[in-house]
């Protein structure tokens, strides 16, 4: 039973979560050309790459633990974190902004600033992560095949604790804070959506609310996992933000599937 739980949490849940966002990316690719007139091509392009990179981040958890001992978990983790911090978060932020205000209002400087900050944070994370990890350990077995993961929280020294704090700050900034700001933009725009645009795109406030809720859910889930470690010293509760990702995927799917205009009866 314990083996099944380990496989379910570490392999099945990440794969399902990743597939949800790959499906969202595929749907965005399909629906994007039909909705360029409402939110702009750039909005849907950023949403596509945001969902793709997040799907990669989620679904590659099994690779991190199944490909071998140290330094393999570290290498895979660094690639995954770079995708999430440096590409996923700014892509979704830009996509939300475009959905709220139109793709034509996505300024070039905005893209440079948000991607620049997030990619810099991703690079800092990768560099510090190499120094912060304490090796790898076997976490469970599938029959006789061992699964390994990095030792970020064991044998903690004062120096490594400081490095872990830097990793925490990087993640809190991107994706947590970046996505929270994006969600706030979505909700604010929904509650103050211009009446003249609402006549044309009557479902947009609802779409923005659903997008905001979904984005907040993932952001809050990741922040909660961080504080569980910071305040309760309970490590490796990363499954919490996989649950958050699944909930976010539900609300994002709901939002994307809605037409921009309510059907007239």
PDB file of C-alpha atoms in Angstrom:
ATOM      1  CA  UNK A   1       0.000   0.000   0.000  1.00  0.00           C
ATOM      2  CA  UNK A   2       2.817   2.394   0.877  1.00  0.00           C
ATOM      3  CA  UNK A   3       4.473   1.686  -2.471  1.00  0.00           C
ATOM      4  CA  UNK A   4       1.242   2.515  -4.300  1.00  0.00           C
ATOM      5  CA  UNK A   5       0.863   5.785  -2.374  1.00  0.00           C
ATOM      6  CA  UNK A   6       4.429   6.766  -3.251  1.00  0.00           C
ATOM      7  CA  UNK A   7       3.898   5.948  -6.920  1.00  0.00           C
ATOM      8  CA  UNK A   8       0.567   7.769  -6.948  1.00  0.00           C
ATOM      9  CA  UNK A   9       1.908  10.949  -5.331  1.00  0.00           C
ATOM     10  CA  UNK A  10       5.274  11.062  -7.085  1.00  0.00           C
ATOM     11  CA  UNK A  11       4.422   9.735 -10.534  1.00  0.00           C
ATOM     12  CA  UNK A  12       0.709   9.527 -11.312  1.00  0.00           C
ATOM     13  CA  UNK A  13      -0.385  12.889  -9.877  1.00  0.00           C
ATOM     14  CA  UNK A  14       2.442  14.838 -11.591  1.00  0.00           C
ATOM     15  CA  UNK A  15       1.709  13.143 -14.918  1.00  0.00           C
ATOM     16  CA  UNK A  16      -2.016  13.864 -14.673  1.00  0.00           C
ATOM     17  CA  UNK A  17      -1.331  17.475 -13.698  1.00  0.00           C
ATOM     18  CA  UNK A  18       1.074  17.898 -16.590  1.00  0.00           C
ATOM     19  CA  UNK A  19      -1.359  16.370 -19.068  1.00  0.00           C
ATOM     20  CA  UNK A  20      -4.062  18.802 -17.940  1.00  0.00           C
ATOM     21  CA  UNK A  21      -1.876  21.753 -18.884  1.00  0.00           C
ATOM     22  CA  UNK A  22      -0.679  20.160 -22.124  1.00  0.00           C
ATOM     23  CA  UNK A  23      -4.361  19.767 -23.016  1.00  0.00           C
ATOM     24  CA  UNK A  24      -4.970  23.411 -22.112  1.00  0.00           C
ATOM     25  CA  UNK A  25      -2.067  24.444 -24.343  1.00  0.00           C
ATOM     26  CA  UNK A  26      -3.486  22.413 -27.216  1.00  0.00           C
ATOM     27  CA  UNK A  27      -6.920  23.957 -26.740  1.00  0.00           C
ATOM     28  CA  UNK A  28      -5.463  27.470 -26.580  1.00  0.00           C
ATOM     29  CA  UNK A  29      -3.627  26.768 -29.833  1.00  0.00           C
ATOM     30  CA  UNK A  30      -6.920  25.685 -31.369  1.00  0.00           C
ATOM     31  CA  UNK A  31      -9.140  28.457 -30.017  1.00  0.00           C
ATOM     32  CA  UNK A  32      -6.598  31.279 -30.252  1.00  0.00           C
ATOM     33  CA  UNK A  33      -7.117  32.155 -33.935  1.00  0.00           C
ATOM     34  CA  UNK A  34     -10.860  32.380 -33.322  1.00  0.00           C
ATOM     35  CA  UNK A  35     -10.421  34.864 -30.486  1.00  0.00           C
ATOM     36  CA  UNK A  36      -7.593  37.074 -31.676  1.00  0.00           C
ATOM     37  CA  UNK A  37     -10.094  39.858 -32.214  1.00  0.00           C
ATOM     38  CA  UNK A  38     -10.978  39.975 -28.502  1.00  0.00           C
ATOM     39  CA  UNK A  39      -7.640  39.549 -26.744  1.00  0.00           C
ATOM     40  CA  UNK A  40      -5.023  39.565 -29.485  1.00  0.00           C
ATOM     41  CA  UNK A  41      -2.722  36.912 -30.910  1.00  0.00           C
ATOM     42  CA  UNK A  42       0.038  37.702 -28.432  1.00  0.00           C
ATOM     43  CA  UNK A  43      -2.234  36.927 -25.488  1.00  0.00           C
ATOM     44  CA  UNK A  44      -2.926  33.413 -26.704  1.00  0.00           C
ATOM     45  CA  UNK A  45       0.680  32.840 -27.764  1.00  0.00           C
ATOM     46  CA  UNK A  46       1.865  33.629 -24.235  1.00  0.00           C
ATOM     47  CA  UNK A  47      -0.874  31.473 -22.726  1.00  0.00           C
ATOM     48  CA  UNK A  48       0.194  28.582 -24.965  1.00  0.00           C
ATOM     49  CA  UNK A  49       3.844  28.765 -23.914  1.00  0.00           C
ATOM     50  CA  UNK A  50       2.881  29.297 -20.292  1.00  0.00           C
ATOM     51  CA  UNK A  51       0.755  26.152 -20.261  1.00  0.00           C
ATOM     52  CA  UNK A  52       3.359  24.128 -22.176  1.00  0.00           C
ATOM     53  CA  UNK A  53       6.198  25.043 -19.822  1.00  0.00           C
ATOM     54  CA  UNK A  54       4.047  24.465 -16.754  1.00  0.00           C
ATOM     55  CA  UNK A  55       3.017  21.091 -18.140  1.00  0.00           C
ATOM     56  CA  UNK A  56       6.702  20.239 -18.573  1.00  0.00           C
ATOM     57  CA  UNK A  57       7.412  21.335 -15.007  1.00  0.00           C
ATOM     58  CA  UNK A  58       4.608  19.222 -13.568  1.00  0.00           C
ATOM     59  CA  UNK A  59       4.992  16.104 -15.708  1.00  0.00           C
ATOM     60  CA  UNK A  60       8.777  15.880 -15.368  1.00  0.00           C
ATOM     61  CA  UNK A  61       8.703  15.173 -11.638  1.00  0.00           C
ATOM     62  CA  UNK A  62       8.953  11.405 -12.352  1.00  0.00           C
ATOM     63  CA  UNK A  63      12.124  12.017 -14.381  1.00  0.00           C
ATOM     64  CA  UNK A  64      13.638  13.836 -11.423  1.00  0.00           C
ATOM     65  CA  UNK A  65      13.245  10.846  -9.147  1.00  0.00           C
ATOM     66  CA  UNK A  66      13.603   7.886 -11.524  1.00  0.00           C
ATOM     67  CA  UNK A  67      16.648   8.647 -13.683  1.00  0.00           C
ATOM     68  CA  UNK A  68      19.250   7.942 -11.036  1.00  0.00           C
ATOM     69  CA  UNK A  69      21.123   9.166  -7.954  1.00  0.00           C
ATOM     70  CA  UNK A  70      22.863  12.501  -7.396  1.00  0.00           C
ATOM     71  CA  UNK A  71      23.417  14.683  -9.383  1.00  0.00           C
ATOM     72  CA  UNK A  72      20.531  13.595 -11.657  1.00  0.00           C
ATOM     73  CA  UNK A  73      17.710  14.846  -9.386  1.00  0.00           C
ATOM     74  CA  UNK A  74      19.489  18.198  -9.089  1.00  0.00           C
ATOM     75  CA  UNK A  75      19.987  18.547 -12.855  1.00  0.00           C
ATOM     76  CA  UNK A  76      16.363  17.718 -13.664  1.00  0.00           C
ATOM     77  CA  UNK A  77      15.100  19.915 -10.828  1.00  0.00           C
ATOM     78  CA  UNK A  78      17.100  22.877 -12.089  1.00  0.00           C
ATOM     79  CA  UNK A  79      15.658  22.481 -15.581  1.00  0.00           C
ATOM     80  CA  UNK A  80      12.138  22.202 -14.164  1.00  0.00           C
ATOM     81  CA  UNK A  81      12.526  25.224 -11.903  1.00  0.00           C
ATOM     82  CA  UNK A  82      13.985  27.315 -14.719  1.00  0.00           C
ATOM     83  CA  UNK A  83      10.914  26.583 -16.827  1.00  0.00           C
ATOM     84  CA  UNK A  84       8.544  27.478 -14.003  1.00  0.00           C
ATOM     85  CA  UNK A  85      10.283  30.572 -12.634  1.00  0.00           C
ATOM     86  CA  UNK A  86      11.700  31.978 -15.856  1.00  0.00           C
ATOM     87  CA  UNK A  87       9.117  31.155 -18.524  1.00  0.00           C
ATOM     88  CA  UNK A  88       5.821  29.918 -17.082  1.00  0.00           C
ATOM     89  CA  UNK A  89       5.209  32.756 -14.622  1.00  0.00           C
ATOM     90  CA  UNK A  90       5.927  35.704 -16.966  1.00  0.00           C
ATOM     91  CA  UNK A  91       4.086  34.034 -19.853  1.00  0.00           C
ATOM     92  CA  UNK A  92       0.927  33.623 -17.790  1.00  0.00           C
ATOM     93  CA  UNK A  93       1.248  37.156 -16.408  1.00  0.00           C
ATOM     94  CA  UNK A  94       1.422  38.615 -19.923  1.00  0.00           C
ATOM     95  CA  UNK A  95      -1.435  36.373 -21.087  1.00  0.00           C
ATOM     96  CA  UNK A  96      -3.652  37.527 -18.213  1.00  0.00           C
ATOM     97  CA  UNK A  97      -2.833  41.157 -18.896  1.00  0.00           C
ATOM     98  CA  UNK A  98      -3.669  40.667 -22.564  1.00  0.00           C
ATOM     99  CA  UNK A  99      -6.938  38.942 -21.715  1.00  0.00           C
ATOM    100  CA  UNK A 100      -7.863  41.806 -19.408  1.00  0.00           C
ATOM    101  CA  UNK A 101      -6.796  44.777 -21.526  1.00  0.00           C
ATOM    102  CA  UNK A 102      -6.279  43.402 -25.025  1.00  0.00           C
ATOM    103  CA  UNK A 103      -3.176  42.120 -26.749  1.00  0.00           C
ATOM    104  CA  UNK A 104      -2.588  45.496 -28.389  1.00  0.00           C
ATOM    105  CA  UNK A 105      -1.888  46.943 -24.936  1.00  0.00           C
ATOM    106  CA  UNK A 106       0.930  44.504 -24.180  1.00  0.00           C
ATOM    107  CA  UNK A 107       3.926  46.806 -24.485  1.00  0.00           C
ATOM    108  CA  UNK A 108       7.367  45.684 -25.551  1.00  0.00           C
ATOM    109  CA  UNK A 109       8.951  47.151 -22.406  1.00  0.00           C
ATOM    110  CA  UNK A 110       6.500  45.156 -20.295  1.00  0.00           C
ATOM    111  CA  UNK A 111       7.632  41.909 -21.874  1.00  0.00           C
ATOM    112  CA  UNK A 112      11.300  42.803 -21.435  1.00  0.00           C
ATOM    113  CA  UNK A 113      10.851  43.751 -17.783  1.00  0.00           C
ATOM    114  CA  UNK A 114       8.766  40.791 -16.648  1.00  0.00           C
ATOM    115  CA  UNK A 115      10.746  38.175 -18.577  1.00  0.00           C
ATOM    116  CA  UNK A 116      14.038  39.807 -17.602  1.00  0.00           C
ATOM    117  CA  UNK A 117      13.216  39.740 -13.895  1.00  0.00           C
ATOM    118  CA  UNK A 118      11.896  36.184 -13.958  1.00  0.00           C
ATOM    119  CA  UNK A 119      14.750  34.754 -16.027  1.00  0.00           C
ATOM    120  CA  UNK A 120      17.239  36.453 -13.702  1.00  0.00           C
ATOM    121  CA  UNK A 121      15.468  34.894 -10.712  1.00  0.00           C
ATOM    122  CA  UNK A 122      15.539  31.512 -12.455  1.00  0.00           C
ATOM    123  CA  UNK A 123      19.283  31.807 -13.026  1.00  0.00           C
ATOM    124  CA  UNK A 124      19.855  32.771  -9.389  1.00  0.00           C
ATOM    125  CA  UNK A 125      17.717  29.820  -8.293  1.00  0.00           C
ATOM    126  CA  UNK A 126      19.692  27.364 -10.419  1.00  0.00           C
ATOM    127  CA  UNK A 127      23.043  28.675  -9.179  1.00  0.00           C
ATOM    128  CA  UNK A 128      22.031  28.656  -5.505  1.00  0.00           C
ATOM    129  CA  UNK A 129      20.272  25.312  -5.844  1.00  0.00           C
ATOM    130  CA  UNK A 130      23.553  23.660  -6.821  1.00  0.00           C
ATOM    131  CA  UNK A 131      25.107  24.853  -3.572  1.00  0.00           C
ATOM    132  CA  UNK A 132      22.054  24.341  -1.363  1.00  0.00           C
ATOM    133  CA  UNK A 133      21.390  20.683  -2.106  1.00  0.00           C
ATOM    134  CA  UNK A 134      22.923  18.122   0.210  1.00  0.00           C
ATOM    135  CA  UNK A 135      23.079  15.297  -2.316  1.00  0.00           C
ATOM    136  CA  UNK A 136      20.331  12.770  -3.011  1.00  0.00           C
ATOM    137  CA  UNK A 137      18.744   9.866  -1.199  1.00  0.00           C
ATOM    138  CA  UNK A 138      16.514   6.941  -1.997  1.00  0.00           C
ATOM    139  CA  UNK A 139      12.914   7.919  -1.219  1.00  0.00           C
ATOM    140  CA  UNK A 140      11.129   4.696  -2.192  1.00  0.00           C
ATOM    141  CA  UNK A 141      11.334   1.679  -4.481  1.00  0.00           C
ATOM    142  CA  UNK A 142       9.166   0.381  -7.289  1.00  0.00           C
ATOM    143  CA  UNK A 143       9.777  -3.333  -6.875  1.00  0.00           C
ATOM    144  CA  UNK A 144      13.590  -3.322  -6.851  1.00  0.00           C
ATOM    145  CA  UNK A 145      14.018  -0.056  -8.747  1.00  0.00           C
ATOM    146  CA  UNK A 146      15.060   2.854  -6.504  1.00  0.00           C
ATOM    147  CA  UNK A 147      13.663   6.366  -6.772  1.00  0.00           C
ATOM    148  CA  UNK A 148      15.944   9.185  -5.650  1.00  0.00           C
ATOM    149  CA  UNK A 149      15.324  12.788  -4.757  1.00  0.00           C
ATOM    150  CA  UNK A 150      17.456  15.684  -3.651  1.00  0.00           C
ATOM    151  CA  UNK A 151      18.282  16.291  -0.001  1.00  0.00           C
ATOM    152  CA  UNK A 152      17.330  19.929   0.410  1.00  0.00           C
ATOM    153  CA  UNK A 153      16.083  19.730   3.971  1.00  0.00           C
ATOM    154  CA  UNK A 154      18.218  17.075   5.674  1.00  0.00           C
ATOM    155  CA  UNK A 155      21.452  17.699   7.563  1.00  0.00           C
ATOM    156  CA  UNK A 156      20.755  21.419   7.455  1.00  0.00           C
ATOM    157  CA  UNK A 157      23.679  23.689   8.300  1.00  0.00           C
ATOM    158  CA  UNK A 158      23.477  27.451   8.955  1.00  0.00           C
ATOM    159  CA  UNK A 159      25.080  28.125   5.568  1.00  0.00           C
ATOM    160  CA  UNK A 160      22.649  25.874   3.716  1.00  0.00           C
ATOM    161  CA  UNK A 161      19.742  27.402   5.631  1.00  0.00           C
ATOM    162  CA  UNK A 162      20.700  30.804   4.218  1.00  0.00           C
ATOM    163  CA  UNK A 163      20.868  29.352   0.724  1.00  0.00           C
ATOM    164  CA  UNK A 164      17.451  27.750   1.178  1.00  0.00           C
ATOM    165  CA  UNK A 165      16.109  31.159   2.183  1.00  0.00           C
ATOM    166  CA  UNK A 166      17.349  32.565  -1.138  1.00  0.00           C
ATOM    167  CA  UNK A 167      15.575  29.760  -3.002  1.00  0.00           C
ATOM    168  CA  UNK A 168      12.420  30.552  -1.044  1.00  0.00           C
ATOM    169  CA  UNK A 169      12.616  34.242  -1.977  1.00  0.00           C
ATOM    170  CA  UNK A 170      13.124  33.390  -5.660  1.00  0.00           C
ATOM    171  CA  UNK A 171      10.050  31.176  -5.693  1.00  0.00           C
ATOM    172  CA  UNK A 172       7.942  33.608  -3.692  1.00  0.00           C
ATOM    173  CA  UNK A 173       8.770  36.298  -6.233  1.00  0.00           C
ATOM    174  CA  UNK A 174       8.237  34.055  -9.259  1.00  0.00           C
ATOM    175  CA  UNK A 175       5.873  32.364  -9.674  1.00  0.00           C
ATOM    176  CA  UNK A 176       3.962  33.200  -6.464  1.00  0.00           C
ATOM    177  CA  UNK A 177       4.025  37.008  -6.490  1.00  0.00           C
ATOM    178  CA  UNK A 178       4.036  37.365 -10.278  1.00  0.00           C
ATOM    179  CA  UNK A 179       0.963  35.147 -10.585  1.00  0.00           C
ATOM    180  CA  UNK A 180      -0.774  36.816  -7.643  1.00  0.00           C
ATOM    181  CA  UNK A 181      -0.340  40.200  -9.324  1.00  0.00           C
ATOM    182  CA  UNK A 182      -1.694  38.725 -12.550  1.00  0.00           C
ATOM    183  CA  UNK A 183      -4.708  37.282 -10.729  1.00  0.00           C
ATOM    184  CA  UNK A 184      -5.338  40.649  -9.072  1.00  0.00           C
ATOM    185  CA  UNK A 185      -5.243  42.364 -12.461  1.00  0.00           C
ATOM    186  CA  UNK A 186      -7.777  39.853 -13.797  1.00  0.00           C
ATOM    187  CA  UNK A 187     -10.200  40.302 -10.897  1.00  0.00           C
ATOM    188  CA  UNK A 188      -9.842  44.077 -10.838  1.00  0.00           C
ATOM    189  CA  UNK A 189     -10.562  44.293 -14.551  1.00  0.00           C
ATOM    190  CA  UNK A 190     -13.531  41.926 -14.196  1.00  0.00           C
ATOM    191  CA  UNK A 191     -15.155  44.099 -11.533  1.00  0.00           C
ATOM    192  CA  UNK A 192     -14.503  47.302 -13.487  1.00  0.00           C
ATOM    193  CA  UNK A 193     -15.049  46.015 -17.000  1.00  0.00           C
ATOM    194  CA  UNK A 194     -16.134  48.866 -19.311  1.00  0.00           C
ATOM    195  CA  UNK A 195     -19.829  48.831 -20.100  1.00  0.00           C
ATOM    196  CA  UNK A 196     -19.274  49.496 -23.796  1.00  0.00           C
ATOM    197  CA  UNK A 197     -17.022  46.431 -24.074  1.00  0.00           C
ATOM    198  CA  UNK A 198     -19.368  44.349 -21.942  1.00  0.00           C
ATOM    199  CA  UNK A 199     -22.067  44.889 -24.569  1.00  0.00           C
ATOM    200  CA  UNK A 200     -19.810  43.180 -27.102  1.00  0.00           C
ATOM    201  CA  UNK A 201     -18.031  40.676 -24.847  1.00  0.00           C
ATOM    202  CA  UNK A 202     -20.575  39.970 -22.135  1.00  0.00           C
ATOM    203  CA  UNK A 203     -18.773  36.889 -20.801  1.00  0.00           C
ATOM    204  CA  UNK A 204     -15.387  38.552 -20.363  1.00  0.00           C
ATOM    205  CA  UNK A 205     -15.908  39.538 -16.700  1.00  0.00           C
ATOM    206  CA  UNK A 206     -16.773  35.932 -15.848  1.00  0.00           C
ATOM    207  CA  UNK A 207     -13.800  34.626 -17.840  1.00  0.00           C
ATOM    208  CA  UNK A 208     -11.506  37.019 -15.987  1.00  0.00           C
ATOM    209  CA  UNK A 209     -12.927  36.023 -12.597  1.00  0.00           C
ATOM    210  CA  UNK A 210     -12.385  32.325 -13.324  1.00  0.00           C
ATOM    211  CA  UNK A 211      -8.866  33.029 -14.563  1.00  0.00           C
ATOM    212  CA  UNK A 212      -8.130  35.065 -11.446  1.00  0.00           C
ATOM    213  CA  UNK A 213      -9.442  32.358  -9.118  1.00  0.00           C
ATOM    214  CA  UNK A 214      -7.456  29.618 -10.853  1.00  0.00           C
ATOM    215  CA  UNK A 215      -4.271  31.667 -10.802  1.00  0.00           C
ATOM    216  CA  UNK A 216      -4.709  32.582  -7.144  1.00  0.00           C
ATOM    217  CA  UNK A 217      -5.257  28.933  -6.233  1.00  0.00           C
ATOM    218  CA  UNK A 218      -1.901  27.829  -7.573  1.00  0.00           C
ATOM    219  CA  UNK A 219      -0.101  30.857  -6.189  1.00  0.00           C
ATOM    220  CA  UNK A 220      -1.577  30.343  -2.718  1.00  0.00           C
ATOM    221  CA  UNK A 221      -0.921  26.588  -2.767  1.00  0.00           C
ATOM    222  CA  UNK A 222       2.766  27.132  -3.497  1.00  0.00           C
ATOM    223  CA  UNK A 223       3.020  29.845  -0.851  1.00  0.00           C
ATOM    224  CA  UNK A 224       1.340  27.549   1.683  1.00  0.00           C
ATOM    225  CA  UNK A 225       3.809  24.739   0.999  1.00  0.00           C
ATOM    226  CA  UNK A 226       6.652  27.201   1.539  1.00  0.00           C
ATOM    227  CA  UNK A 227       5.285  28.431   4.846  1.00  0.00           C
ATOM    228  CA  UNK A 228       4.633  24.868   6.025  1.00  0.00           C
ATOM    229  CA  UNK A 229       8.390  24.381   5.782  1.00  0.00           C
ATOM    230  CA  UNK A 230       9.316  27.836   7.042  1.00  0.00           C
ATOM    231  CA  UNK A 231       7.031  27.861  10.078  1.00  0.00           C
ATOM    232  CA  UNK A 232       6.345  24.193  10.747  1.00  0.00           C
ATOM    233  CA  UNK A 233       9.636  22.733   9.525  1.00  0.00           C
ATOM    234  CA  UNK A 234       7.678  20.102   7.595  1.00  0.00           C
ATOM    235  CA  UNK A 235       9.566  19.501   4.325  1.00  0.00           C
ATOM    236  CA  UNK A 236       8.649  17.927   1.002  1.00  0.00           C
ATOM    237  CA  UNK A 237       4.972  18.880   0.961  1.00  0.00           C
ATOM    238  CA  UNK A 238       5.286  19.804  -2.710  1.00  0.00           C
ATOM    239  CA  UNK A 239       2.240  17.648  -3.506  1.00  0.00           C
ATOM    240  CA  UNK A 240       0.191  20.568  -2.140  1.00  0.00           C
ATOM    241  CA  UNK A 241       0.862  22.724  -5.153  1.00  0.00           C
ATOM    242  CA  UNK A 242       0.161  19.831  -7.505  1.00  0.00           C
ATOM    243  CA  UNK A 243      -3.313  19.814  -6.001  1.00  0.00           C
ATOM    244  CA  UNK A 244      -3.337  23.590  -6.470  1.00  0.00           C
ATOM    245  CA  UNK A 245      -2.282  23.094 -10.090  1.00  0.00           C
ATOM    246  CA  UNK A 246      -5.142  20.668 -10.714  1.00  0.00           C
ATOM    247  CA  UNK A 247      -7.643  23.107  -9.210  1.00  0.00           C
ATOM    248  CA  UNK A 248      -6.116  25.933 -11.228  1.00  0.00           C
ATOM    249  CA  UNK A 249      -6.387  23.798 -14.352  1.00  0.00           C
ATOM    250  CA  UNK A 250     -10.094  23.279 -13.686  1.00  0.00           C
ATOM    251  CA  UNK A 251     -10.803  27.008 -13.419  1.00  0.00           C
ATOM    252  CA  UNK A 252      -8.554  27.880 -16.367  1.00  0.00           C
ATOM    253  CA  UNK A 253     -10.306  25.248 -18.488  1.00  0.00           C
ATOM    254  CA  UNK A 254     -13.667  26.670 -17.481  1.00  0.00           C
ATOM    255  CA  UNK A 255     -12.553  30.183 -18.350  1.00  0.00           C
ATOM    256  CA  UNK A 256     -11.047  29.280 -21.716  1.00  0.00           C
ATOM    257  CA  UNK A 257     -14.034  27.163 -22.750  1.00  0.00           C
ATOM    258  CA  UNK A 258     -16.496  30.014 -22.202  1.00  0.00           C
ATOM    259  CA  UNK A 259     -17.389  32.008 -25.308  1.00  0.00           C
ATOM    260  CA  UNK A 260     -16.591  35.706 -25.072  1.00  0.00           C
ATOM    261  CA  UNK A 261     -20.252  36.533 -25.541  1.00  0.00           C
ATOM    262  CA  UNK A 262     -23.244  35.004 -23.810  1.00  0.00           C
ATOM    263  CA  UNK A 263     -25.557  33.125 -26.078  1.00  0.00           C
ATOM    264  CA  UNK A 264     -28.758  34.991 -26.772  1.00  0.00           C
ATOM    265  CA  UNK A 265     -31.880  33.041 -25.874  1.00  0.00           C
TER     266      UNK A 265
END
